[in-house]
Amino acid sequence: ELKVEQNPLFLSMQEGKNYTIYCNYSTTSDRLYWYRQDPGKSLESLFVLLSNGAVKQEGRLMASLDTKARLSTLHITAAVHDLSATYFCAGLSNFGNEKLTFGTGTRLTIIP
Amino acid sequence: KAGVTQTPRYLIKTRGQQVTLSCSPISGHRSVSWYQQTPGQGLQFLFEYFSETQRNKGNFPGRFSGRQFSNSRSEMNVSTLELGDSALYLCASSLVPWESLRPDTQYFGPGTRLTVL
């Protein structure tokens, strides 16, 4: 069964700094998703990564996928306060009954 | 265009009761997925429906069931509620199901906050 681990669980960083959130998964996964959730709000889809070496960027966020290492990263460049949220990664198991398995989430707080 | 809508937004029930939650996907979307979010277990997948058929199911007891109608609207039902069923239930819609070679972005609704007393 697919297991997804994220780290760190909590991240407090200053505006203008760069940082990376890591998402490790246990077995082969068809694809990797990244989501953002603001407090008390629903989930917003950020990226879908389909293949090894895939890289996607949107503004100050860049996601990448290394299927050989079973690792996806979400890199934040020059953080701004608006990026404060909880970020989730999720993998799609490609064995039989497909289902999304989510990581625990990383609560990101950007300090002015 | 209108987003995913979920009703009701908040619900309070007592143990042993049953509850039905509703989800209306974005117009044209035929795939609907349901998720449970709790502080202890995090986000967990419940089911996925496409064209009125349940395609995938998560690891939840049989008390959790769902269905999808011909207009793609979906309902989920929880019978014999337990305290541990208190959670935010999220619905997401997309044009195509996960197994599509061209996976689409999922759009999430605002959720239904269920409290079981």
PDB file of C-alpha atoms in Angstrom:
ATOM      1  CA  GLU A   1       0.000   0.000   0.000  1.00  0.00           C
ATOM      2  CA  LEU A   2       1.249   3.441  -0.935  1.00  0.00           C
ATOM      3  CA  LYS A   3       2.486   5.566   1.951  1.00  0.00           C
ATOM      4  CA  VAL A   4       3.332   9.238   1.576  1.00  0.00           C
ATOM      5  CA  GLU A   5       5.544  11.139   4.001  1.00  0.00           C
ATOM      6  CA  GLN A   6       6.083  14.853   4.038  1.00  0.00           C
ATOM      7  CA  ASN A   7       8.661  16.871   5.859  1.00  0.00           C
ATOM      8  CA  PRO A   8       8.901  19.115   7.593  1.00  0.00           C
ATOM      9  CA  LEU A   9       5.500  19.159   9.284  1.00  0.00           C
ATOM     10  CA  PHE A  10       5.918  22.765  10.303  1.00  0.00           C
ATOM     11  CA  LEU A  11       7.994  25.408   8.609  1.00  0.00           C
ATOM     12  CA  SER A  12       8.453  28.972   9.683  1.00  0.00           C
ATOM     13  CA  MET A  13      10.475  31.119   7.352  1.00  0.00           C
ATOM     14  CA  GLN A  14      11.227  34.749   6.740  1.00  0.00           C
ATOM     15  CA  GLU A  15      10.020  36.633   3.747  1.00  0.00           C
ATOM     16  CA  GLY A  16      12.487  36.628   0.905  1.00  0.00           C
ATOM     17  CA  LYS A  17      14.042  33.282   1.813  1.00  0.00           C
ATOM     18  CA  ASN A  18      14.018  30.051  -0.166  1.00  0.00           C
ATOM     19  CA  TYR A  19      12.983  26.692   1.150  1.00  0.00           C
ATOM     20  CA  THR A  20      11.952  23.203   0.049  1.00  0.00           C
ATOM     21  CA  ILE A  21       9.222  20.832   1.202  1.00  0.00           C
ATOM     22  CA  TYR A  22       9.926  17.141   0.653  1.00  0.00           C
ATOM     23  CA  CYS A  23       7.473  14.400  -0.205  1.00  0.00           C
ATOM     24  CA  ASN A  24       8.623  10.781  -0.127  1.00  0.00           C
ATOM     25  CA  TYR A  25       6.429   7.896  -1.206  1.00  0.00           C
ATOM     26  CA  SER A  26       6.823   4.198  -0.597  1.00  0.00           C
ATOM     27  CA  THR A  27       5.863   2.409  -3.795  1.00  0.00           C
ATOM     28  CA  THR A  28       5.473   3.166  -7.454  1.00  0.00           C
ATOM     29  CA  SER A  29       3.036   5.978  -7.990  1.00  0.00           C
ATOM     30  CA  ASP A  30       1.449   6.959 -11.265  1.00  0.00           C
ATOM     31  CA  ARG A  31       1.552  10.617 -10.505  1.00  0.00           C
ATOM     32  CA  LEU A  32       2.084  13.118  -7.742  1.00  0.00           C
ATOM     33  CA  TYR A  33      -0.162  16.006  -6.772  1.00  0.00           C
ATOM     34  CA  TRP A  34       0.463  19.121  -4.729  1.00  0.00           C
ATOM     35  CA  TYR A  35      -2.330  21.032  -2.985  1.00  0.00           C
ATOM     36  CA  ARG A  36      -2.604  24.137  -0.880  1.00  0.00           C
ATOM     37  CA  GLN A  37      -5.062  24.655   1.974  1.00  0.00           C
ATOM     38  CA  ASP A  38      -5.644  27.964   3.764  1.00  0.00           C
ATOM     39  CA  PRO A  39      -6.945  27.818   7.358  1.00  0.00           C
ATOM     40  CA  GLY A  40     -10.609  26.918   7.435  1.00  0.00           C
ATOM     41  CA  LYS A  41     -10.716  26.642   3.674  1.00  0.00           C
ATOM     42  CA  SER A  42     -10.839  23.882   1.103  1.00  0.00           C
ATOM     43  CA  LEU A  43      -8.021  22.494  -1.013  1.00  0.00           C
ATOM     44  CA  GLU A  44      -6.596  24.219  -4.046  1.00  0.00           C
ATOM     45  CA  SER A  45      -4.849  22.100  -6.644  1.00  0.00           C
ATOM     46  CA  LEU A  46      -1.351  23.393  -7.443  1.00  0.00           C
ATOM     47  CA  PHE A  47       0.471  20.854  -9.593  1.00  0.00           C
ATOM     48  CA  VAL A  48       0.121  17.423 -11.163  1.00  0.00           C
ATOM     49  CA  LEU A  49       3.421  15.702 -11.930  1.00  0.00           C
ATOM     50  CA  LEU A  50       3.232  12.769 -14.268  1.00  0.00           C
ATOM     51  CA  SER A  51       6.663  11.500 -15.126  1.00  0.00           C
ATOM     52  CA  ASN A  52      10.213  11.242 -13.923  1.00  0.00           C
ATOM     53  CA  GLY A  53      11.997  14.550 -14.139  1.00  0.00           C
ATOM     54  CA  ALA A  54       8.764  16.518 -14.456  1.00  0.00           C
ATOM     55  CA  VAL A  55       9.079  20.095 -13.272  1.00  0.00           C
ATOM     56  CA  LYS A  56       6.264  22.602 -13.015  1.00  0.00           C
ATOM     57  CA  GLN A  57       6.387  26.203 -11.890  1.00  0.00           C
ATOM     58  CA  GLU A  58       3.755  28.705 -10.925  1.00  0.00           C
ATOM     59  CA  GLY A  59       4.938  32.016  -9.559  1.00  0.00           C
ATOM     60  CA  ARG A  60       7.228  31.445  -6.597  1.00  0.00           C
ATOM     61  CA  LEU A  61       6.412  27.724  -6.371  1.00  0.00           C
ATOM     62  CA  MET A  62       8.187  25.007  -8.297  1.00  0.00           C
ATOM     63  CA  ALA A  63       7.446  21.290  -8.020  1.00  0.00           C
ATOM     64  CA  SER A  64       9.558  18.428  -9.296  1.00  0.00           C
ATOM     65  CA  LEU A  65       9.320  14.653  -9.387  1.00  0.00           C
ATOM     66  CA  ASP A  66      12.045  12.007  -9.201  1.00  0.00           C
ATOM     67  CA  THR A  67      10.344   8.641  -9.593  1.00  0.00           C
ATOM     68  CA  LYS A  68      13.564   6.685  -9.105  1.00  0.00           C
ATOM     69  CA  ALA A  69      14.128   8.257  -5.701  1.00  0.00           C
ATOM     70  CA  ARG A  70      10.348   8.254  -5.050  1.00  0.00           C
ATOM     71  CA  LEU A  71      10.662  11.893  -4.119  1.00  0.00           C
ATOM     72  CA  SER A  72       8.833  15.048  -5.015  1.00  0.00           C
ATOM     73  CA  THR A  73       9.830  18.510  -3.875  1.00  0.00           C
ATOM     74  CA  LEU A  74       7.996  21.806  -3.641  1.00  0.00           C
ATOM     75  CA  HIS A  75      10.461  24.673  -3.755  1.00  0.00           C
ATOM     76  CA  ILE A  76       9.515  28.132  -2.562  1.00  0.00           C
ATOM     77  CA  THR A  77      11.508  31.025  -3.922  1.00  0.00           C
ATOM     78  CA  ALA A  78      11.712  34.408  -2.203  1.00  0.00           C
ATOM     79  CA  ALA A  79       8.769  33.635   0.065  1.00  0.00           C
ATOM     80  CA  VAL A  80       6.027  36.191   0.595  1.00  0.00           C
ATOM     81  CA  HIS A  81       3.379  36.271   3.316  1.00  0.00           C
ATOM     82  CA  ASP A  82       0.620  35.213   0.902  1.00  0.00           C
ATOM     83  CA  LEU A  83       2.236  31.791   0.636  1.00  0.00           C
ATOM     84  CA  SER A  84       1.424  30.988   4.265  1.00  0.00           C
ATOM     85  CA  ALA A  85      -0.790  27.883   4.145  1.00  0.00           C
ATOM     86  CA  THR A  86      -0.674  24.135   4.592  1.00  0.00           C
ATOM     87  CA  TYR A  87       0.726  22.248   1.623  1.00  0.00           C
ATOM     88  CA  PHE A  88      -0.148  18.640   0.888  1.00  0.00           C
ATOM     89  CA  CYS A  89       1.341  16.189  -1.522  1.00  0.00           C
ATOM     90  CA  ALA A  90      -0.607  13.136  -2.652  1.00  0.00           C
ATOM     91  CA  GLY A  91       0.323  10.087  -4.671  1.00  0.00           C
ATOM     92  CA  LEU A  92      -1.904   7.965  -6.837  1.00  0.00           C
ATOM     93  CA  SER A  93      -1.373   4.268  -6.319  1.00  0.00           C
ATOM     94  CA  ASN A  94      -1.246   2.420  -9.618  1.00  0.00           C
ATOM     95  CA  PHE A  95      -1.924  -1.012  -8.217  1.00  0.00           C
ATOM     96  CA  GLY A  96      -5.479  -2.154  -8.730  1.00  0.00           C
ATOM     97  CA  ASN A  97      -7.845   0.003  -6.723  1.00  0.00           C
ATOM     98  CA  GLU A  98      -6.543   3.463  -7.490  1.00  0.00           C
ATOM     99  CA  LYS A  99      -6.851   6.009  -4.750  1.00  0.00           C
ATOM    100  CA  LEU A 100      -5.137   9.187  -3.722  1.00  0.00           C
ATOM    101  CA  THR A 101      -2.963   8.898  -0.624  1.00  0.00           C
ATOM    102  CA  PHE A 102      -2.126  12.195   1.054  1.00  0.00           C
ATOM    103  CA  GLY A 103       0.885  13.216   3.065  1.00  0.00           C
ATOM    104  CA  THR A 104       0.443  14.733   6.513  1.00  0.00           C
ATOM    105  CA  GLY A 105       0.819  18.251   5.205  1.00  0.00           C
ATOM    106  CA  THR A 106       3.385  20.976   5.860  1.00  0.00           C
ATOM    107  CA  ARG A 107       2.147  24.042   7.666  1.00  0.00           C
ATOM    108  CA  LEU A 108       4.102  26.942   6.250  1.00  0.00           C
ATOM    109  CA  THR A 109       4.232  30.281   8.022  1.00  0.00           C
ATOM    110  CA  ILE A 110       5.976  33.199   6.374  1.00  0.00           C
ATOM    111  CA  ILE A 111       7.195  35.792   8.849  1.00  0.00           C
ATOM    112  CA  PRO A 112       7.564  39.395   7.663  1.00  0.00           C
TER     113      PRO A 112
ATOM    114  CA  LYS B   1     -18.314  29.294 -14.112  1.00  0.00           C
ATOM    115  CA  ALA B   2     -19.672  28.136 -10.786  1.00  0.00           C
ATOM    116  CA  GLY B   3     -17.397  26.029  -8.628  1.00  0.00           C
ATOM    117  CA  VAL B   4     -18.052  22.841  -6.725  1.00  0.00           C
ATOM    118  CA  THR B   5     -20.857  23.269  -4.224  1.00  0.00           C
ATOM    119  CA  GLN B   6     -21.481  21.205  -1.142  1.00  0.00           C
ATOM    120  CA  THR B   7     -24.511  21.175   1.087  1.00  0.00           C
ATOM    121  CA  PRO B   8     -24.973  21.559   3.914  1.00  0.00           C
ATOM    122  CA  ARG B   9     -21.881  23.450   5.005  1.00  0.00           C
ATOM    123  CA  TYR B  10     -22.286  22.572   8.666  1.00  0.00           C
ATOM    124  CA  LEU B  11     -24.091  19.711  10.327  1.00  0.00           C
ATOM    125  CA  ILE B  12     -24.497  18.508  13.873  1.00  0.00           C
ATOM    126  CA  LYS B  13     -25.723  14.981  14.511  1.00  0.00           C
ATOM    127  CA  THR B  14     -25.779  12.557  17.413  1.00  0.00           C
ATOM    128  CA  ARG B  15     -24.292   9.096  17.603  1.00  0.00           C
ATOM    129  CA  GLY B  16     -26.356   6.439  15.878  1.00  0.00           C
ATOM    130  CA  GLN B  17     -27.995   8.832  13.438  1.00  0.00           C
ATOM    131  CA  GLN B  18     -27.351   8.834   9.736  1.00  0.00           C
ATOM    132  CA  VAL B  19     -26.405  11.713   7.481  1.00  0.00           C
ATOM    133  CA  THR B  20     -26.446  12.495   3.768  1.00  0.00           C
ATOM    134  CA  LEU B  21     -24.085  15.029   2.235  1.00  0.00           C
ATOM    135  CA  SER B  22     -24.471  16.452  -1.238  1.00  0.00           C
ATOM    136  CA  CYS B  23     -21.967  17.590  -3.839  1.00  0.00           C
ATOM    137  CA  SER B  24     -22.651  19.358  -7.126  1.00  0.00           C
ATOM    138  CA  PRO B  25     -19.621  19.311  -9.421  1.00  0.00           C
ATOM    139  CA  ILE B  26     -18.557  21.990 -11.853  1.00  0.00           C
ATOM    140  CA  SER B  27     -20.776  21.960 -14.919  1.00  0.00           C
ATOM    141  CA  GLY B  28     -19.448  19.414 -17.406  1.00  0.00           C
ATOM    142  CA  HIS B  29     -17.362  17.534 -14.872  1.00  0.00           C
ATOM    143  CA  ARG B  30     -18.240  13.875 -14.614  1.00  0.00           C
ATOM    144  CA  SER B  31     -15.785  12.651 -11.998  1.00  0.00           C
ATOM    145  CA  VAL B  32     -16.528  13.253  -8.330  1.00  0.00           C
ATOM    146  CA  SER B  33     -14.330  12.210  -5.422  1.00  0.00           C
ATOM    147  CA  TRP B  34     -14.976  12.382  -1.698  1.00  0.00           C
ATOM    148  CA  TYR B  35     -12.429  12.858   1.082  1.00  0.00           C
ATOM    149  CA  GLN B  36     -12.514  12.942   4.860  1.00  0.00           C
ATOM    150  CA  GLN B  37     -10.228  15.330   6.727  1.00  0.00           C
ATOM    151  CA  THR B  38      -9.599  15.004  10.464  1.00  0.00           C
ATOM    152  CA  PRO B  39      -6.836  16.358  12.699  1.00  0.00           C
ATOM    153  CA  GLY B  40      -5.814  12.840  13.679  1.00  0.00           C
ATOM    154  CA  GLN B  41      -5.959  10.951  10.387  1.00  0.00           C
ATOM    155  CA  GLY B  42      -5.395  13.800   7.975  1.00  0.00           C
ATOM    156  CA  LEU B  43      -6.882  13.623   4.493  1.00  0.00           C
ATOM    157  CA  GLN B  44      -8.261  10.265   3.472  1.00  0.00           C
ATOM    158  CA  PHE B  45      -9.881   9.216   0.235  1.00  0.00           C
ATOM    159  CA  LEU B  46     -13.421   7.839   0.476  1.00  0.00           C
ATOM    160  CA  PHE B  47     -14.677   7.143  -3.054  1.00  0.00           C
ATOM    161  CA  GLU B  48     -14.499   8.220  -6.657  1.00  0.00           C
ATOM    162  CA  TYR B  49     -17.445   8.209  -9.041  1.00  0.00           C
ATOM    163  CA  PHE B  50     -17.493   8.607 -12.767  1.00  0.00           C
ATOM    164  CA  SER B  51     -20.588   8.389 -14.945  1.00  0.00           C
ATOM    165  CA  GLU B  52     -22.685   7.075 -12.061  1.00  0.00           C
ATOM    166  CA  THR B  53     -20.253   4.244 -11.323  1.00  0.00           C
ATOM    167  CA  GLN B  54     -18.052   3.920  -8.276  1.00  0.00           C
ATOM    168  CA  ARG B  55     -14.610   3.404  -9.702  1.00  0.00           C
ATOM    169  CA  ASN B  56     -12.465   3.433  -6.592  1.00  0.00           C
ATOM    170  CA  LYS B  57     -12.990   3.127  -2.889  1.00  0.00           C
ATOM    171  CA  GLY B  58     -10.868   3.940   0.126  1.00  0.00           C
ATOM    172  CA  ASN B  59     -10.465   1.957   3.322  1.00  0.00           C
ATOM    173  CA  PHE B  60     -13.642   2.928   5.119  1.00  0.00           C
ATOM    174  CA  PRO B  61     -16.286   0.702   6.696  1.00  0.00           C
ATOM    175  CA  GLY B  62     -19.502  -0.108   4.923  1.00  0.00           C
ATOM    176  CA  ARG B  63     -21.299   2.575   6.918  1.00  0.00           C
ATOM    177  CA  PHE B  64     -19.889   4.996   4.378  1.00  0.00           C
ATOM    178  CA  SER B  65     -21.613   4.822   1.029  1.00  0.00           C
ATOM    179  CA  GLY B  66     -22.161   7.062  -1.925  1.00  0.00           C
ATOM    180  CA  ARG B  67     -23.784   7.411  -5.260  1.00  0.00           C
ATOM    181  CA  GLN B  68     -23.737   9.599  -8.322  1.00  0.00           C
ATOM    182  CA  PHE B  69     -26.696  10.705 -10.356  1.00  0.00           C
ATOM    183  CA  SER B  70     -27.054  11.128 -14.100  1.00  0.00           C
ATOM    184  CA  ASN B  71     -26.428  14.872 -13.760  1.00  0.00           C
ATOM    185  CA  SER B  72     -23.102  14.035 -12.028  1.00  0.00           C
ATOM    186  CA  ARG B  73     -24.279  15.293  -8.652  1.00  0.00           C
ATOM    187  CA  SER B  74     -23.129  13.007  -5.903  1.00  0.00           C
ATOM    188  CA  GLU B  75     -24.243  12.148  -2.408  1.00  0.00           C
ATOM    189  CA  MET B  76     -22.488  10.353   0.366  1.00  0.00           C
ATOM    190  CA  ASN B  77     -24.236   8.707   3.264  1.00  0.00           C
ATOM    191  CA  VAL B  78     -22.913   7.741   6.658  1.00  0.00           C
ATOM    192  CA  SER B  79     -25.098   5.468   8.729  1.00  0.00           C
ATOM    193  CA  THR B  80     -24.903   4.764  12.452  1.00  0.00           C
ATOM    194  CA  LEU B  81     -22.712   7.766  13.114  1.00  0.00           C
ATOM    195  CA  GLU B  82     -19.802   7.479  15.539  1.00  0.00           C
ATOM    196  CA  LEU B  83     -17.924  10.231  17.344  1.00  0.00           C
ATOM    197  CA  GLY B  84     -14.926   9.544  15.141  1.00  0.00           C
ATOM    198  CA  ASP B  85     -16.902  10.472  12.051  1.00  0.00           C
ATOM    199  CA  SER B  86     -16.657  14.125  13.036  1.00  0.00           C
ATOM    200  CA  ALA B  87     -14.660  15.639  10.212  1.00  0.00           C
ATOM    201  CA  LEU B  88     -14.543  17.974   7.257  1.00  0.00           C
ATOM    202  CA  TYR B  89     -15.883  16.117   4.237  1.00  0.00           C
ATOM    203  CA  LEU B  90     -14.533  17.412   0.965  1.00  0.00           C
ATOM    204  CA  CYS B  91     -15.819  16.759  -2.498  1.00  0.00           C
ATOM    205  CA  ALA B  92     -13.746  17.308  -5.638  1.00  0.00           C
ATOM    206  CA  SER B  93     -14.697  17.238  -9.280  1.00  0.00           C
ATOM    207  CA  SER B  94     -12.744  16.858 -12.494  1.00  0.00           C
ATOM    208  CA  LEU B  95     -13.503  16.373 -16.153  1.00  0.00           C
ATOM    209  CA  VAL B  96     -12.074  12.898 -16.365  1.00  0.00           C
ATOM    210  CA  PRO B  97     -11.305  10.136 -13.886  1.00  0.00           C
ATOM    211  CA  TRP B  98      -7.856   9.476 -12.470  1.00  0.00           C
ATOM    212  CA  GLU B  99      -7.052   6.645 -14.814  1.00  0.00           C
ATOM    213  CA  SER B 100      -7.247   8.950 -17.772  1.00  0.00           C
ATOM    214  CA  LEU B 101      -4.014   9.381 -19.629  1.00  0.00           C
ATOM    215  CA  ARG B 102      -4.648  13.093 -19.438  1.00  0.00           C
ATOM    216  CA  PRO B 103      -5.335  13.628 -15.745  1.00  0.00           C
ATOM    217  CA  ASP B 104      -7.195  16.772 -15.031  1.00  0.00           C
ATOM    218  CA  THR B 105      -6.936  19.121 -12.119  1.00  0.00           C
ATOM    219  CA  GLN B 106      -9.311  18.386  -9.290  1.00  0.00           C
ATOM    220  CA  TYR B 107     -11.430  21.252  -8.056  1.00  0.00           C
ATOM    221  CA  PHE B 108     -12.457  21.045  -4.438  1.00  0.00           C
ATOM    222  CA  GLY B 109     -15.659  22.261  -2.851  1.00  0.00           C
ATOM    223  CA  PRO B 110     -15.776  24.218   0.424  1.00  0.00           C
ATOM    224  CA  GLY B 111     -16.536  21.091   2.427  1.00  0.00           C
ATOM    225  CA  THR B 112     -19.189  20.010   4.906  1.00  0.00           C
ATOM    226  CA  ARG B 113     -18.170  20.217   8.553  1.00  0.00           C
ATOM    227  CA  LEU B 114     -19.871  17.306  10.360  1.00  0.00           C
ATOM    228  CA  THR B 115     -19.915  17.219  14.140  1.00  0.00           C
ATOM    229  CA  VAL B 116     -21.137  14.069  15.878  1.00  0.00           C
ATOM    230  CA  LEU B 117     -22.147  14.471  19.521  1.00  0.00           C
TER     231      LEU B 117
END
